[in-house]
Every structure is written in C-alpha cells, then in structure tokens.
CSV table of C-alpha atoms in Angstrom, one decimal:
chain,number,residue,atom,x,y,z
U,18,UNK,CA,0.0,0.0,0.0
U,19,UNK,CA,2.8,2.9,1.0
U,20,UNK,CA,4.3,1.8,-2.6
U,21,UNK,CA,1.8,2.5,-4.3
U,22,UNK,CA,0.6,5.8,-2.5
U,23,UNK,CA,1.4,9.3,-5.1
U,24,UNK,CA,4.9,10.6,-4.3
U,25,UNK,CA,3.2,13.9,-2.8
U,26,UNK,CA,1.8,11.7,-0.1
U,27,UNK,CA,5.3,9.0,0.4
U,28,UNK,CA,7.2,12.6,1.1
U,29,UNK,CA,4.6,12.4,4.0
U,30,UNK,CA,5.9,9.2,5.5
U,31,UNK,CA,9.8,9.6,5.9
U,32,UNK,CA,10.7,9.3,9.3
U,33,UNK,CA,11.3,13.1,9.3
U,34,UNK,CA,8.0,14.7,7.9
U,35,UNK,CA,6.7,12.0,10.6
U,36,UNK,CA,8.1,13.3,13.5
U,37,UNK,CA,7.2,17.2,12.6
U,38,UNK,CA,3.8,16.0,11.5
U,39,UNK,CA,3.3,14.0,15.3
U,40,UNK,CA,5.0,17.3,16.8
U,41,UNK,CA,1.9,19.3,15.1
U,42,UNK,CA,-0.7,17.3,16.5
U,43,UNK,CA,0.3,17.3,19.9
U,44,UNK,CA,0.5,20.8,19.8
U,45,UNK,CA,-2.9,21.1,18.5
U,46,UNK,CA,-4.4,19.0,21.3
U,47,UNK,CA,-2.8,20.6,24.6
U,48,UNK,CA,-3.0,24.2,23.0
U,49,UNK,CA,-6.5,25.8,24.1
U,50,UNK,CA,-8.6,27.9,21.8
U,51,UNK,CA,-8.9,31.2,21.7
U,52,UNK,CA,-12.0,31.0,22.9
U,53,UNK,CA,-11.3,28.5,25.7
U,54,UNK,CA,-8.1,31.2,26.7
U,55,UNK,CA,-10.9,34.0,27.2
U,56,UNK,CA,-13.1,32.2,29.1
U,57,UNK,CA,-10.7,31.1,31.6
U,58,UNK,CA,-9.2,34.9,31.7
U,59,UNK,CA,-13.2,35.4,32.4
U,60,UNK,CA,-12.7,33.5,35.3
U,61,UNK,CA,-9.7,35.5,36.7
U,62,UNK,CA,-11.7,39.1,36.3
U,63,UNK,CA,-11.7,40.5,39.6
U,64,UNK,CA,-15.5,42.0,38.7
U,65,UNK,CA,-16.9,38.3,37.9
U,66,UNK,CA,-14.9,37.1,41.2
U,67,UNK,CA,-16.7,39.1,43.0
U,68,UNK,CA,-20.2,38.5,41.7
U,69,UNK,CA,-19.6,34.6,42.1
U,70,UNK,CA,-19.9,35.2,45.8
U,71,UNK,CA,-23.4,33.5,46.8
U,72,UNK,CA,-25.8,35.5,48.6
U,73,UNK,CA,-28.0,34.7,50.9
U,74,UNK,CA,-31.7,34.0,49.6
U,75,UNK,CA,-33.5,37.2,51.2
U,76,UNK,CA,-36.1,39.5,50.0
U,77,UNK,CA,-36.7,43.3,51.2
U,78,UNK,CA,-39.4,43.2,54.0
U,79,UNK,CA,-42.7,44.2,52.4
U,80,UNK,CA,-44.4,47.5,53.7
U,81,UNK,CA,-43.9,48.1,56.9
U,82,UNK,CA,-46.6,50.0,59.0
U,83,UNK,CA,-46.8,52.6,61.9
U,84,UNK,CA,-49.1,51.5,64.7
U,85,UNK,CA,-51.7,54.5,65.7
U,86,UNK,CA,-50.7,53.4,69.9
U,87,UNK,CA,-47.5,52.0,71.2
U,88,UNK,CA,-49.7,49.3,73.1
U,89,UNK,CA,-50.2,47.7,69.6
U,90,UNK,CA,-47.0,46.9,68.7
U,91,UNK,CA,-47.1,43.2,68.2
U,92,UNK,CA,-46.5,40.7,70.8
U,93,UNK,CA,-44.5,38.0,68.3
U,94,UNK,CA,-42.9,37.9,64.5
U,95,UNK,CA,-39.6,38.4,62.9
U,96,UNK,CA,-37.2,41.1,64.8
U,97,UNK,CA,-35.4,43.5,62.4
U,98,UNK,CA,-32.5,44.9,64.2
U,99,UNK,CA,-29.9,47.2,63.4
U,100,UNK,CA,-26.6,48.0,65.4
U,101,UNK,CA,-24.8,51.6,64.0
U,102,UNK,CA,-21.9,53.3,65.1
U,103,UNK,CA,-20.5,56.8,63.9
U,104,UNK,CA,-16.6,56.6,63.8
U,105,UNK,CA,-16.5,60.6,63.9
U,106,UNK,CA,-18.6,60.9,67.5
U,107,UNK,CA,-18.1,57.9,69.2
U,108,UNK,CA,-21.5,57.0,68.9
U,109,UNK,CA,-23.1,53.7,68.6
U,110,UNK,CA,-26.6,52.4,68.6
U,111,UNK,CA,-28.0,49.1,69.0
U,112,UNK,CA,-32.0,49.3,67.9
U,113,UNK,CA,-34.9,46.7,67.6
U,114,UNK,CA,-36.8,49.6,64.5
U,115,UNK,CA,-39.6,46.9,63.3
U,116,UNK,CA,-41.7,43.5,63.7
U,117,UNK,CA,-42.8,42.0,61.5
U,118,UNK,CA,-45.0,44.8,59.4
U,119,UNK,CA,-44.9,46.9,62.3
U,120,UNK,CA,-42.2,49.9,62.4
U,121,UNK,CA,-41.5,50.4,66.5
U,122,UNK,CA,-42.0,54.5,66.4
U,123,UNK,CA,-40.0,55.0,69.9
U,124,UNK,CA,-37.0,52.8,67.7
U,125,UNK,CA,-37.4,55.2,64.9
U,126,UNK,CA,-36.9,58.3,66.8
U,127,UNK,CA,-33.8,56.9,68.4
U,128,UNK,CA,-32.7,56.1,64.6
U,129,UNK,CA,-33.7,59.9,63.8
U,130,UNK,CA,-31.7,61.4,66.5
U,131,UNK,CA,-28.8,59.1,65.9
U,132,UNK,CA,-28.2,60.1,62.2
U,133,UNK,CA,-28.9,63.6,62.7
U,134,UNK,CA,-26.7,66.4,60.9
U,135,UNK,CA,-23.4,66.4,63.1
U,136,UNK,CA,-22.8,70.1,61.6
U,137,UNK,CA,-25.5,71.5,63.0
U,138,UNK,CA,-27.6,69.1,65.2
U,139,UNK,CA,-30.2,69.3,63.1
U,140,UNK,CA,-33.0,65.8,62.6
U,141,UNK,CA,-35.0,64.9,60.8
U,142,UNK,CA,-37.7,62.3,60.1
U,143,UNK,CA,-35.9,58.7,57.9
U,144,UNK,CA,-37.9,57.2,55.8
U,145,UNK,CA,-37.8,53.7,57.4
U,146,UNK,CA,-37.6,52.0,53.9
U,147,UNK,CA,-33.8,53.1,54.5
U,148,UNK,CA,-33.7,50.9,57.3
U,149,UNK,CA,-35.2,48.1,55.9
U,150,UNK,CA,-32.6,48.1,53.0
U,151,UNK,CA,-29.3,48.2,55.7
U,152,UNK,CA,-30.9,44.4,57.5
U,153,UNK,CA,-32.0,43.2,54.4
U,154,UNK,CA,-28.4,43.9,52.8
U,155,UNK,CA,-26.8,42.2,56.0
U,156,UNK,CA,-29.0,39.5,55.8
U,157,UNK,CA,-28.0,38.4,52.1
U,158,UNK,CA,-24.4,39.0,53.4
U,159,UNK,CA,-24.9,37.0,56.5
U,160,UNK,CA,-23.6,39.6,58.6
U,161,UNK,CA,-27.0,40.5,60.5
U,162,UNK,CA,-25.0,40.9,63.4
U,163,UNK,CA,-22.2,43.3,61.9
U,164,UNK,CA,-22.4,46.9,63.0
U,165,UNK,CA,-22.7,49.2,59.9
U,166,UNK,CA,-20.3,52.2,59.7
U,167,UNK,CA,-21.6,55.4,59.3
U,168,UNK,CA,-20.0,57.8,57.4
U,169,UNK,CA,-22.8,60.5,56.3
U,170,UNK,CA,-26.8,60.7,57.1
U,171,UNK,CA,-29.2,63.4,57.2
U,172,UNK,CA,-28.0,66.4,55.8
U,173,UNK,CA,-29.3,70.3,55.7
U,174,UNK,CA,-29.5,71.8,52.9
U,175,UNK,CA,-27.2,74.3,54.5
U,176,UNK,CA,-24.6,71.6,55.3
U,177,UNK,CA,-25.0,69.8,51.8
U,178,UNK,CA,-24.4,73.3,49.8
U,179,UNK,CA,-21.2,73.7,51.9
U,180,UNK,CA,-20.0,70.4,51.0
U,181,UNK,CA,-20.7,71.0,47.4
U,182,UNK,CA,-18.6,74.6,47.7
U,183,UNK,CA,-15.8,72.8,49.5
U,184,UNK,CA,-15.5,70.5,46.1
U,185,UNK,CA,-14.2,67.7,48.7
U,186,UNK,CA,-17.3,65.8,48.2
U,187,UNK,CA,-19.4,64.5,45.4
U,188,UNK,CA,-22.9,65.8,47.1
U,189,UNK,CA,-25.7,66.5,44.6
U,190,UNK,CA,-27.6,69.7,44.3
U,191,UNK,CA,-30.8,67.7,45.0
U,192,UNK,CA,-29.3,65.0,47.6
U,193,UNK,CA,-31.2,61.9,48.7
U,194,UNK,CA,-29.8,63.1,52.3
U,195,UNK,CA,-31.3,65.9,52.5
U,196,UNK,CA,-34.5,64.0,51.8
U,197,UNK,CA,-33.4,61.4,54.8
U,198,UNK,CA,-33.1,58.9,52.8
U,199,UNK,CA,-29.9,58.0,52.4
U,200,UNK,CA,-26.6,57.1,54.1
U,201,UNK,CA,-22.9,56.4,53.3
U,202,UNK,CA,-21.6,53.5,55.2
U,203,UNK,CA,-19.1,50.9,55.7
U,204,UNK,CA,-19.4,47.1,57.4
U,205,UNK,CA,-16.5,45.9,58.8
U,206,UNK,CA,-14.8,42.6,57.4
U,207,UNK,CA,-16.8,43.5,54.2
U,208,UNK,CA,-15.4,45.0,50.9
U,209,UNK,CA,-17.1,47.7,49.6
U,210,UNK,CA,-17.5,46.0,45.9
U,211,UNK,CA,-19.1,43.0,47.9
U,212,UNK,CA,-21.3,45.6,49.7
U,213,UNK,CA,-22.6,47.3,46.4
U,214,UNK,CA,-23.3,44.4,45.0
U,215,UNK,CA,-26.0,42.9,47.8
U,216,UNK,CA,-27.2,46.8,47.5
U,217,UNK,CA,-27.2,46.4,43.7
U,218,UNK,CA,-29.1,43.0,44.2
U,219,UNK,CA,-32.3,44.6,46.1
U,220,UNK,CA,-33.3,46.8,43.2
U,221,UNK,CA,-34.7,49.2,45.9
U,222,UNK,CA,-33.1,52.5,45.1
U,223,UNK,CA,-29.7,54.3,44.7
U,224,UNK,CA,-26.4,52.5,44.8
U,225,UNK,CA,-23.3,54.4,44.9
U,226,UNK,CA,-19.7,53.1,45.0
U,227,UNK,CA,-16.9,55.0,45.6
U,228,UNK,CA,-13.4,52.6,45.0
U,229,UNK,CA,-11.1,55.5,46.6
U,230,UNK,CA,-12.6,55.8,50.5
U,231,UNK,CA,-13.8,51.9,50.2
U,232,UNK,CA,-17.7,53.0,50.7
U,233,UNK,CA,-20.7,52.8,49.3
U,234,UNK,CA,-24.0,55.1,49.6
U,235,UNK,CA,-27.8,53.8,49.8
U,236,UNK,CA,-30.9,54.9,49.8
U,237,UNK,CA,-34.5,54.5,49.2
U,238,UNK,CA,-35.0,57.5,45.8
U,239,UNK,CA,-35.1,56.3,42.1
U,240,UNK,CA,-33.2,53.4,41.0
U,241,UNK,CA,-29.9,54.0,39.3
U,242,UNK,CA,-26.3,52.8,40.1
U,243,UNK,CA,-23.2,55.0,40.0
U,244,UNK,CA,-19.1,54.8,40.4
U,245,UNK,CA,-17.4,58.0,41.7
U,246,UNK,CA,-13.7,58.6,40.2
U,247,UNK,CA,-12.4,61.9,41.7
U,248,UNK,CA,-10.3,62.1,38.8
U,249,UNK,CA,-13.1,62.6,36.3
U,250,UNK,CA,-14.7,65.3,38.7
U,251,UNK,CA,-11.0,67.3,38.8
U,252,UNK,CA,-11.2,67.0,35.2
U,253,UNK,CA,-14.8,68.0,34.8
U,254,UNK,CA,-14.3,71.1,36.5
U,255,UNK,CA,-11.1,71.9,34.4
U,256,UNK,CA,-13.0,72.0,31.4
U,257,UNK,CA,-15.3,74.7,30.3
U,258,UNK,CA,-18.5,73.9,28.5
U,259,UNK,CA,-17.2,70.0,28.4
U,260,UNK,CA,-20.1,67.5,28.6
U,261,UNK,CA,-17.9,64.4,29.0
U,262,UNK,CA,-19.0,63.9,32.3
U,263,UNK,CA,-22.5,64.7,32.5
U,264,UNK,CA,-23.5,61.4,33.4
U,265,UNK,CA,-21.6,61.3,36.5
U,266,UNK,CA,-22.9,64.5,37.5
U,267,UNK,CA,-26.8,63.1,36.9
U,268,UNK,CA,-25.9,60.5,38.8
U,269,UNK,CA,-24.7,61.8,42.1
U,270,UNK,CA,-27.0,61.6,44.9
C-alpha cells in the first residue's frame, strides 16, 4: 500500500516529515482555543470574582406599618435589628426599629436622633424603607450581626451646599440626604465591591460606590447605580462647557 501511494503523499511518510507531523498534533491537542483562553481569563476578572460570591436567599421586607398606639405593637414575629456606630462621634446604637410589618416608632426616633446632621444638630424624620434596606443587605451577606459604619446621614441643605462649595465631596444639588433617605456606610470585614453588590441586588433605590474611600452610599430615591472617580470630577471642572461627564454629575446623589 505505502508503494503504491502518489509521491506527494510517500514525502509524507519519511521518518522526518513524521516526526514534525506527530509534533503538530500534539501541539494542536494541549494548545486551548482562543475561545477557551478567554473564558478562563473570564474567570480570573476580579469583577466576575466578586459576583460569584453566593448570597444569601432574602427578599426586602414588604411594607412596613406605623401602629396608631405604642400598646399595639405586636407581641410576636420576625425582629429587624440594626446596630450603627459613627466613627467621627463615638457613637453607637444598637436598635430593635420593626416586627414583623410593624415599624416600632420610639426605635425610629432613636434612629432619627442618631443620624442627625453632626454640623448643625439638626433631625430629621428617615424614611424607614432606609432601614429596611441596611438588614436586608446584611441578611443576604450574612452579617446581621455586623455593626454598619456610618460615614454620612441626614444632611441640611445648608450643610450639603457647603460640601458642594468645599468641592471635597461628590454631594448632589438635590441629595437623597437631605431627603433622609440616604446614608454612606461601611461594614467591617466587608469589601465595599461586595457591599454594592448585595445593594445592587435589592433593586430598591440608589447604589453608589466609591473605590477610593472603600464605601458605598444607599438609599431608598429612584433606582440608578453610579461609580465616583475623583479624577473625572478634577477634570470635569477643568473644562469649560465640556459635557464628557455629564452622566456622573446626573448620577450623584
């Protein structure tokens, strides 16, 4: 049979085309596509890393009442606790704000005065939905116990327009803080991109993440995400008339 094989195909056969030809094939096998190569850099991306992590199976509470007397607070059902503490004051708060549908109003008023406006003493009324998104957040995280950092809360409008004439900050003309409805926090043993992404998960509002300080604001307005590069705000304000970074600035909150 190999004798009477065309010469183009013998040439094949010498013992030196066969070795270069068995060298090919090997390569062919153990090399991975190009396709297979991306998919296993996919796998290394620190973004998808961090999205693989499992949460736990928890939805927000449903709407949450105010009981007309404190004598009808309810006896029995699930206890939504939250423990706080403010780095900058030395304060901390451990609170018992709702169960089951019913928000505890005493609880709330503690919650009021605790993230008041440190500038100027000033409180205001939270909408408890804000509070419902902080447990429900630790609760996918497993970290129900965790005291949450808190960085900023209610805000004046007097206190937020000097923070947006100090250009230190990224506050928002129209801030959810002002509104009491939002906050800036940290957990403890946490990242911050884990922490966005159980915010991100509940669909419930305003997600900002900010990679520099390592924080992340919440709160309970329209639903939008945002990233805050301090870089692109130096540069923003360097150029006149530019409108490169009009969507950060429709995003802050």
């Amino acid at each position: 049979m190999f004798l009477s094989l065309p010469a183009s195909l013998r040439s094949l056969f010498r013992p030196c085309n066969l070795a270069a030809l068995t060298a090919v094939c090997l390569l062919g096998a153990s090399a991975p596509s190009a396709g297979a190569a991306r998919r296993q850099q996919s796998r290394k991306h620190p973004r998808l890393h961090t999205l693989a992590h499992a949460f736990v199976n928890v939805a927000m509470p449903g709407v949450g009442l105010l009981p007309d007397d404190e004598d009808e607070l309810p006896a029995d059902g699930e206890k939504y606790e939250l423990k706080l503490v403010r780095a900058y004051t030395g304060e901390a708060l451990s609170v018992v704000y709702r169960i089951g549908d019913t928000y505890i109003p005493d609880a709330l008023d503690k919650l009021n005065q605790f993230l008041r406006d440190n500038h100027n003493e000033e409180v205001s009324e939270y909408d408890p939905r804000t509070f419902d998104v902080l447990h429900t957040m630790l609760a996918k995280l497993g970290k129900t116990n965790a005291s949450v950092n808190i960085l900023s809360a209610y805000r004046t409008q007097e206190t937020n327009d000097m923070l947006r004439e100090s250009g230190t900050t990224n506050a928002a003309l129209h801030s959810q803080h002002i509104e009491a409805k939002a906050l800036d926090i940290r957990v403890p043993g946490v990242s911050a991109p884990l922490l966005r992404d159980a915010a991100l998960s509940l669909d419930a509002g305003g997600v900002g993440y900010y990679p520099k300080s390592q924080f992340i604001h919440v709160d309970v307005g329209p639903v939008r995400q945002w990233t805050y590069s301090p870089h692109a705000r130096a540069a923003k304000h360097s150029r006149r008339g530019g409108h490169a970074h009009r969507s950060l600035r429709s995003k802050r909150s």
